[in-house]
mmCIF file of C-alpha atoms in Angstrom:
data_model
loop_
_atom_site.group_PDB
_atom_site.id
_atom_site.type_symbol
_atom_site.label_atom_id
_atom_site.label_comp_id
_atom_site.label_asym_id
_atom_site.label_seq_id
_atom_site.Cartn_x
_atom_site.Cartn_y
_atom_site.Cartn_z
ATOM 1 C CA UNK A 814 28.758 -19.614 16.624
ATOM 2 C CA UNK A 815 26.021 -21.642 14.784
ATOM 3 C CA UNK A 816 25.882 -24.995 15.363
ATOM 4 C CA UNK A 817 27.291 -27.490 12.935
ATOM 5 C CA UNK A 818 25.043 -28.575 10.172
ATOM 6 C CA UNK A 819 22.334 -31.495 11.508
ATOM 7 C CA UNK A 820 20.119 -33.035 9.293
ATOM 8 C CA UNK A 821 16.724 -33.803 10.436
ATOM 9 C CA UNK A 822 15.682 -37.037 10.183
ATOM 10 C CA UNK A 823 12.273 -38.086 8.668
ATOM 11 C CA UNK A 824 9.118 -38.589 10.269
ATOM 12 C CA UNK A 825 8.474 -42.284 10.852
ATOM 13 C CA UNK A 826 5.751 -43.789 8.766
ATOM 14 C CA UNK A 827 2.797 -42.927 11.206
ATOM 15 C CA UNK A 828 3.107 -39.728 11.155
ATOM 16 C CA UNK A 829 4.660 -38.595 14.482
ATOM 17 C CA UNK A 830 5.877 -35.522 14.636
ATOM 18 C CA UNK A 831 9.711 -34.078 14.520
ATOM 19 C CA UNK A 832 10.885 -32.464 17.436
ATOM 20 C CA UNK A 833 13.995 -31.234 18.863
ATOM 21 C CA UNK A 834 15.663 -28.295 20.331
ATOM 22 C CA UNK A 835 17.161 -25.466 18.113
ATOM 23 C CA UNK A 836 20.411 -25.887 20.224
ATOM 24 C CA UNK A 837 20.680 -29.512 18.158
ATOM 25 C CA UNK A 838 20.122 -27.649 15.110
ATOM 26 C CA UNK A 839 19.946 -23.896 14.268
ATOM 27 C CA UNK A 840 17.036 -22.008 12.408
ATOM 28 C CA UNK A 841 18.489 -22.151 8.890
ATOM 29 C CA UNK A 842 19.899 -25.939 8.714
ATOM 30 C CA UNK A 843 16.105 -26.817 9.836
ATOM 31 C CA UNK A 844 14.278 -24.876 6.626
ATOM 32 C CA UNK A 845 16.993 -26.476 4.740
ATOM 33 C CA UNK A 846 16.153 -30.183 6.078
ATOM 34 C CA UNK A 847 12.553 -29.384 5.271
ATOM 35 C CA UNK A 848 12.605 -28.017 2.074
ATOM 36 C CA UNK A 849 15.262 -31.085 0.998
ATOM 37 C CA UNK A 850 12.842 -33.404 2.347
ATOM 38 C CA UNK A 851 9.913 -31.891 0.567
ATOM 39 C CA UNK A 852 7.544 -32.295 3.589
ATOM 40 C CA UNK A 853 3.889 -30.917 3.910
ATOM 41 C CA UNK A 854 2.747 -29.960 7.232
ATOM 42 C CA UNK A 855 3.146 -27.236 10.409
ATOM 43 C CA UNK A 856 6.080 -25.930 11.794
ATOM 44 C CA UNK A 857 5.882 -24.409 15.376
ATOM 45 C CA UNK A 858 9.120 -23.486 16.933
ATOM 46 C CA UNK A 859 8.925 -21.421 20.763
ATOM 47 C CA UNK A 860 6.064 -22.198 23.315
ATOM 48 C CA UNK A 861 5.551 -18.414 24.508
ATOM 49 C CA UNK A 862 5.521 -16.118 20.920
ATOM 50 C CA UNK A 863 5.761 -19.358 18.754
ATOM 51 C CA UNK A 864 6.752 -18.668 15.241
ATOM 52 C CA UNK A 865 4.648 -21.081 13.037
ATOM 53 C CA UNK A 866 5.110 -22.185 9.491
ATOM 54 C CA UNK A 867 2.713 -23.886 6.932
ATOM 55 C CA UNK A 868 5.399 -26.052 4.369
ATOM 56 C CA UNK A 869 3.634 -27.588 1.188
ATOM 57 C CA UNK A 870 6.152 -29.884 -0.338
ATOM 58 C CA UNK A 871 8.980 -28.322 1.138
ATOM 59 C CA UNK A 872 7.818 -24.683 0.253
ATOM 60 C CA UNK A 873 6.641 -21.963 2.414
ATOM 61 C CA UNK A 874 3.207 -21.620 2.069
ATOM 62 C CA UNK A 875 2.249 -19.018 5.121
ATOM 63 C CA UNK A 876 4.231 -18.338 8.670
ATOM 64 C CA UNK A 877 3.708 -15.708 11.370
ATOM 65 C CA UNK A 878 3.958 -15.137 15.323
ATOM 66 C CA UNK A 879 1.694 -15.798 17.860
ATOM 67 C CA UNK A 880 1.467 -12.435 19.894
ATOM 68 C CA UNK A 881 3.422 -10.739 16.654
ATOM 69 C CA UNK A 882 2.535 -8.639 14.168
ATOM 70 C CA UNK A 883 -0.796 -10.075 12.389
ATOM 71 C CA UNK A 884 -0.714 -10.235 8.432
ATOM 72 C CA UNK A 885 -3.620 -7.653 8.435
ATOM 73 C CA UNK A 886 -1.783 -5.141 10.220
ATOM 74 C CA UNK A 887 1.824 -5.600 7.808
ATOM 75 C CA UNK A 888 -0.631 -5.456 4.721
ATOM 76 C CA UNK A 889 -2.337 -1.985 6.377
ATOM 77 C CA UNK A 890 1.260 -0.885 7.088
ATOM 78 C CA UNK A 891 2.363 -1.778 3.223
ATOM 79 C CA UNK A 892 1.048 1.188 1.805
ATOM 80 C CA UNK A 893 -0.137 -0.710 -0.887
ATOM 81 C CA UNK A 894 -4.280 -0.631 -0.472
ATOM 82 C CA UNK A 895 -6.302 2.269 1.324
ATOM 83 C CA UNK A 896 -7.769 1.016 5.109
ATOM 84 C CA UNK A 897 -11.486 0.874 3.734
ATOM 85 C CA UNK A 898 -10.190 -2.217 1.830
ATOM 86 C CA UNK A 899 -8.850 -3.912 4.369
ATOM 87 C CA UNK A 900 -11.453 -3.219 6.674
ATOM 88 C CA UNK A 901 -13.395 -6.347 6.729
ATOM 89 C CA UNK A 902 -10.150 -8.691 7.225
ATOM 90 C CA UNK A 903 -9.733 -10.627 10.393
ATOM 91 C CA UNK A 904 -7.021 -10.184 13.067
ATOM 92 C CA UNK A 905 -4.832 -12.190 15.124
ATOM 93 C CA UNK A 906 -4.660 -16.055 15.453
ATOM 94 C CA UNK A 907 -2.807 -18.227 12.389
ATOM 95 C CA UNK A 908 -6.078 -19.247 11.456
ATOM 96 C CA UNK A 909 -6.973 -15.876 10.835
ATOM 97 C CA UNK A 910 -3.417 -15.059 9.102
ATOM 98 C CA UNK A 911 -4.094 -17.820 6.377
ATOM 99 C CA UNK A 912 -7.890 -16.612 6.209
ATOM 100 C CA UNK A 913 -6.245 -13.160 5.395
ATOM 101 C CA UNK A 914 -3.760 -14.268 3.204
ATOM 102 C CA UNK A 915 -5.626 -16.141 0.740
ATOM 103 C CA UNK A 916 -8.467 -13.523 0.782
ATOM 104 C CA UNK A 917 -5.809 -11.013 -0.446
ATOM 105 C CA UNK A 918 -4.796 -12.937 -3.217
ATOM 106 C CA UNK A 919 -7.941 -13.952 -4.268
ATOM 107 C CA UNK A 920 -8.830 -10.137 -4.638
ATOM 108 C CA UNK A 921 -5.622 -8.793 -5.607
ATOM 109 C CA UNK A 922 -3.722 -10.842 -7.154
ATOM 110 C CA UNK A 923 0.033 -10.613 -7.515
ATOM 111 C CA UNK A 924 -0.261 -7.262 -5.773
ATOM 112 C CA UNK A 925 -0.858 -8.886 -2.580
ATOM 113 C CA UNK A 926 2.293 -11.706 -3.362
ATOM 114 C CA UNK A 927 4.959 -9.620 -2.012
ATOM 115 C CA UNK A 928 2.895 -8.321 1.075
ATOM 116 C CA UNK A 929 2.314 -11.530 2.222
ATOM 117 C CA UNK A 930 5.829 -12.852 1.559
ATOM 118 C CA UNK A 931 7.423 -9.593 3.369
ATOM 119 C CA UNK A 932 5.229 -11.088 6.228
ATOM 120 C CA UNK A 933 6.384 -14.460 6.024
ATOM 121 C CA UNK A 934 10.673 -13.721 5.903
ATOM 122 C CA UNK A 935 9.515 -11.097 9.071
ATOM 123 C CA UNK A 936 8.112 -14.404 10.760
ATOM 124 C CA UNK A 937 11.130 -16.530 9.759
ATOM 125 C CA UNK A 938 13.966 -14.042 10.676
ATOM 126 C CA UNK A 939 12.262 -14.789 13.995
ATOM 127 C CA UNK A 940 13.445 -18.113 13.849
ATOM 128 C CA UNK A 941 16.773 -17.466 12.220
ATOM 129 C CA UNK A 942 17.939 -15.612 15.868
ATOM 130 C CA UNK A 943 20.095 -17.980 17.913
ATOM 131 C CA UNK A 944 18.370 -19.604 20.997
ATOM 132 C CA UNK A 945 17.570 -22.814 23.185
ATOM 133 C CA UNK A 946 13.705 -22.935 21.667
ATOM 134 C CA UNK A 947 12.162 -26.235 20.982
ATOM 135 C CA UNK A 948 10.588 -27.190 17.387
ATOM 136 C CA UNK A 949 7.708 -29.574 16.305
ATOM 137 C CA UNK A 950 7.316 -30.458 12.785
ATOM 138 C CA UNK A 951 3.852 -32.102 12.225
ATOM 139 C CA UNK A 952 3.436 -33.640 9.135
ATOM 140 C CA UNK A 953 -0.520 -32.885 8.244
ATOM 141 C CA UNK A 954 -2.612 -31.844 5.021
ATOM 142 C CA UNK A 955 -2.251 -28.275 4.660
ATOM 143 C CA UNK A 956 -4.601 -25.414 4.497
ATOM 144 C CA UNK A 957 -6.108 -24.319 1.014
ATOM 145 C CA UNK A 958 -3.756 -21.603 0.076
ATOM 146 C CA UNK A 959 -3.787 -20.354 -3.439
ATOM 147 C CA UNK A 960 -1.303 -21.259 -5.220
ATOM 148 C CA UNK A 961 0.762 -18.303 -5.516
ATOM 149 C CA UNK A 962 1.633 -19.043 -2.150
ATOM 150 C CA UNK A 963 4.666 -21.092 -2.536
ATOM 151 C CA UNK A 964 7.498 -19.340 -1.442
ATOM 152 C CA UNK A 965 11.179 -21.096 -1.930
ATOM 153 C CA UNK A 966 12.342 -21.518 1.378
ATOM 154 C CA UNK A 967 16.074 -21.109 0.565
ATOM 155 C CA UNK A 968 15.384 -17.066 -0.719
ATOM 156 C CA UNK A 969 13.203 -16.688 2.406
ATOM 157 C CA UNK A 970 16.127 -17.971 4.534
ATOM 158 C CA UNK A 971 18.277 -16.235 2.503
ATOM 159 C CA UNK A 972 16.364 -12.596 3.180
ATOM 160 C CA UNK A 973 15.716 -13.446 6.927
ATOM 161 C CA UNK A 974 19.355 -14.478 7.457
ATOM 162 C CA UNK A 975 20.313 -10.629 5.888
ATOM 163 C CA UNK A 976 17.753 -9.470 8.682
ATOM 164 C CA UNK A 977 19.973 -11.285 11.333
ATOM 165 C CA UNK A 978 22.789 -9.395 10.313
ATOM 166 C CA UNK A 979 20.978 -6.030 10.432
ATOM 167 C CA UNK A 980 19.465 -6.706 13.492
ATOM 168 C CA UNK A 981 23.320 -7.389 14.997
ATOM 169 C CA UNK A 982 24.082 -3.893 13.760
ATOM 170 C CA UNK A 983 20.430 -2.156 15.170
ATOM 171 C CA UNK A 984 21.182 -3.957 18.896
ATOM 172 C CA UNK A 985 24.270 -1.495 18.503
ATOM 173 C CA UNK A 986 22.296 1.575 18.826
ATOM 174 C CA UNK A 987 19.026 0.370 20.450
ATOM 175 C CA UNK A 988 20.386 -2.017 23.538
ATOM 176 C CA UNK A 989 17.064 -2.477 24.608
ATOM 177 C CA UNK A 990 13.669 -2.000 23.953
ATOM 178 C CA UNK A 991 12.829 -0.272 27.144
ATOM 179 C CA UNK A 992 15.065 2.381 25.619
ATOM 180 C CA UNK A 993 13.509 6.318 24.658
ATOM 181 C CA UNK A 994 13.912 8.303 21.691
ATOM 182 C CA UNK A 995 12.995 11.746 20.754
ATOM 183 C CA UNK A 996 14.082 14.204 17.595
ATOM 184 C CA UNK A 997 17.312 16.278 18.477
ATOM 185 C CA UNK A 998 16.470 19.361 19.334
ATOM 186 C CA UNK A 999 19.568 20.743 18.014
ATOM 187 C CA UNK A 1000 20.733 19.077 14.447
ATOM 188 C CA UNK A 1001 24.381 19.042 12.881
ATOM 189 C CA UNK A 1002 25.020 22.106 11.130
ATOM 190 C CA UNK A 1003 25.407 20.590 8.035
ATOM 191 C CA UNK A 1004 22.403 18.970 7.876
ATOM 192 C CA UNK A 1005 20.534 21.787 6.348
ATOM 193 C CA UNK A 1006 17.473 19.591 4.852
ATOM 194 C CA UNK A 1007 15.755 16.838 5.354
ATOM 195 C CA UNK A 1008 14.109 14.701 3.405
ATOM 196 C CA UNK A 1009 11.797 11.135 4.981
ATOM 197 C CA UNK A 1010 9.928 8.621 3.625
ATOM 198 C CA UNK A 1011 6.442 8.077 4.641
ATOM 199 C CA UNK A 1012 7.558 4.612 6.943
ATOM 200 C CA UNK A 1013 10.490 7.211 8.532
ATOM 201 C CA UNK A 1014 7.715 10.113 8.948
ATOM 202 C CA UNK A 1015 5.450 7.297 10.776
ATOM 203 C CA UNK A 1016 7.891 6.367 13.311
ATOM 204 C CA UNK A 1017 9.276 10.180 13.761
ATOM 205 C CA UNK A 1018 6.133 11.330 15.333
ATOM 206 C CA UNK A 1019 5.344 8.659 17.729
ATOM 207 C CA UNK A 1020 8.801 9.711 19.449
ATOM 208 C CA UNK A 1021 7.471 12.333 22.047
ATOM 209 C CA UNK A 1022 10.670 11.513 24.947
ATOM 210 C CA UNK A 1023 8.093 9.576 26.922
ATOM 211 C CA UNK A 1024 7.793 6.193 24.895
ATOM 212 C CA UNK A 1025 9.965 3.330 24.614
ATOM 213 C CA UNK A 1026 10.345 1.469 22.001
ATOM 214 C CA UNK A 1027 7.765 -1.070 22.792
ATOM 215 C CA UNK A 1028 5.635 1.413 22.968
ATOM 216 C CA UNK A 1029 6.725 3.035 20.087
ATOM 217 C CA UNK A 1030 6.233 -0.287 18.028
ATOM 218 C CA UNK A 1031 2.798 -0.375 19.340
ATOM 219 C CA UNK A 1032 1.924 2.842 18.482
ATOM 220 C CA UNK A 1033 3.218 2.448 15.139
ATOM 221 C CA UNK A 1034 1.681 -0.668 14.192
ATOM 222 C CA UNK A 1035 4.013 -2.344 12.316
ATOM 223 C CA UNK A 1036 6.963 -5.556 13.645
ATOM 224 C CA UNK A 1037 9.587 -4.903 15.592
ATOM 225 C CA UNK A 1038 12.491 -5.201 12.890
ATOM 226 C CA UNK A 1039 10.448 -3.081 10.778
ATOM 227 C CA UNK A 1040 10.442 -0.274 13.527
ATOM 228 C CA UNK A 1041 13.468 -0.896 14.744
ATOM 229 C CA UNK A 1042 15.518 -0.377 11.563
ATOM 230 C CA UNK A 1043 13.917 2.885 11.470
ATOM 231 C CA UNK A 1044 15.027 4.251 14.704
ATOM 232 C CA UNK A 1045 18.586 2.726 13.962
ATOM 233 C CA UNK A 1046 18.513 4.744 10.834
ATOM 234 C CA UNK A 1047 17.045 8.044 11.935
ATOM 235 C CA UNK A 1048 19.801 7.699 14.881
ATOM 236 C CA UNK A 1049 22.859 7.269 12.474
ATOM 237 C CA UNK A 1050 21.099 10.134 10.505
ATOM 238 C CA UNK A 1051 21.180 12.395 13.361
ATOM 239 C CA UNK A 1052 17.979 13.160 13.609
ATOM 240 C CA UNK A 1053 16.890 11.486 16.926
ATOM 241 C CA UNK A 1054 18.671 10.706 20.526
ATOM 242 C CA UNK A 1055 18.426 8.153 22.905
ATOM 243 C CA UNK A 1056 17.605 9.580 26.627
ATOM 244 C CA UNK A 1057 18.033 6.803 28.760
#
């Protein structure tokens, strides 16, 4: 049961930062605080895979994971821009991130928009799952992001919340992520064709009956939720089983 709502109270006047424990106050009534209070400055909620938000007057500017998927790797994964183009853009730390993310704007455009805000509800839906993690808001001039980085926060909590409740149904049929897949070797009778997208394909051949998930994810390269919902959809398809 989610906590009941808790507003977070302003910074004092120095400039100290916010803190608390997401016990006090759960994921979504925090982005809510925030945005109402039209703050600019870094969110960091976790200490070992810390999710960490930029917020520019209340707005989401840029967020990711520390140890997660980098915003390189979920704009190779999109689809949307052959590897030779992408070639030359950094990995890793949330320095990097923002480096990528206003480098892909500044070259594409609107095209690269909905990449980067796919990335940023991925890095908030990590937030949005219930737990004891301690935040720290602190309030500080933000990085130069192009403007067209302003997401509303309420449709990002809005789309990472929806995640949640996906993620409640994928825990269903993937308890854990130690757990192996591999195609059936014998389908349904009536499935007599089969048709996959190019993210289902992707996922489908990395299952060899030897990999678990985390290694599948790995091998994939794309987040966890993105893999995941895969697998949980290929399963309820009946085109792959679980062997341990």
């Amino acid at each position: 049961m989610s906590p009941d709502p808790v507003t977070v109270q302003a910074p004092p006047e120095t400039g100290a930062p916010w803190t608390g424990s997401l016990l006090e106050v759960d994921g979504r009534h925090l982005f809510e605080s925030l945005a109402e209070s039209g703050v600019t400055g870094t969110l960091r909620i976790g200490e070992t895979s810390p999710v960490w938000v930029v917020i520019i007057d209340g707005a989401i500017g840029m967020a990711g994971q520390r140890g997660g998927t980098s915003l390189r790797a979920t704009a190779g994964a999109s689809g949307v821009w052959e590897p030779t183009e992408l070639g030359e853009l950094a990995e890793g730390s949330a320095a990097n991130d923002v480096a990528c993310a206003t480098t892909l704007v500044q070259r594409f455009g609107s095209s690269a928009v909905d990449v980067v805000r796919t990335h940023v509800v991925t890095s908030v839906f990590g937030a949005m799952l219930p737990s004891s993690d301690r935040y720290v808001f602190s309030p500080s001039v933000p990085p130069p992001l192009p403007e067209l980085l302003r997401f509303d926060t309420t449709s990002v909590i809005i789309e990472a919340l929806d995640r949640v409740d996906r993620w409640k149904r994928i825990a269903e049929s993937i308890p854990s992520v130690s757990s192996i897949f591999r195609p059936r070797r014998r389908l349904a009778a009536d499935i007599s064709e089969i048709s996959l997208t190019p993210e289902e394909w992707s996922v489908l051949v990395v299952l060899d009956g030897r990999r678990s998930v985390t290694q599948a994810i790995s091998a994939v390269g794309r987040g966890a939720f993105d893999v995941c919902s895969v697998l949980h959809d290929l399963m309820s398809r009946g085109l792959i089983e679980r062997t341990n």
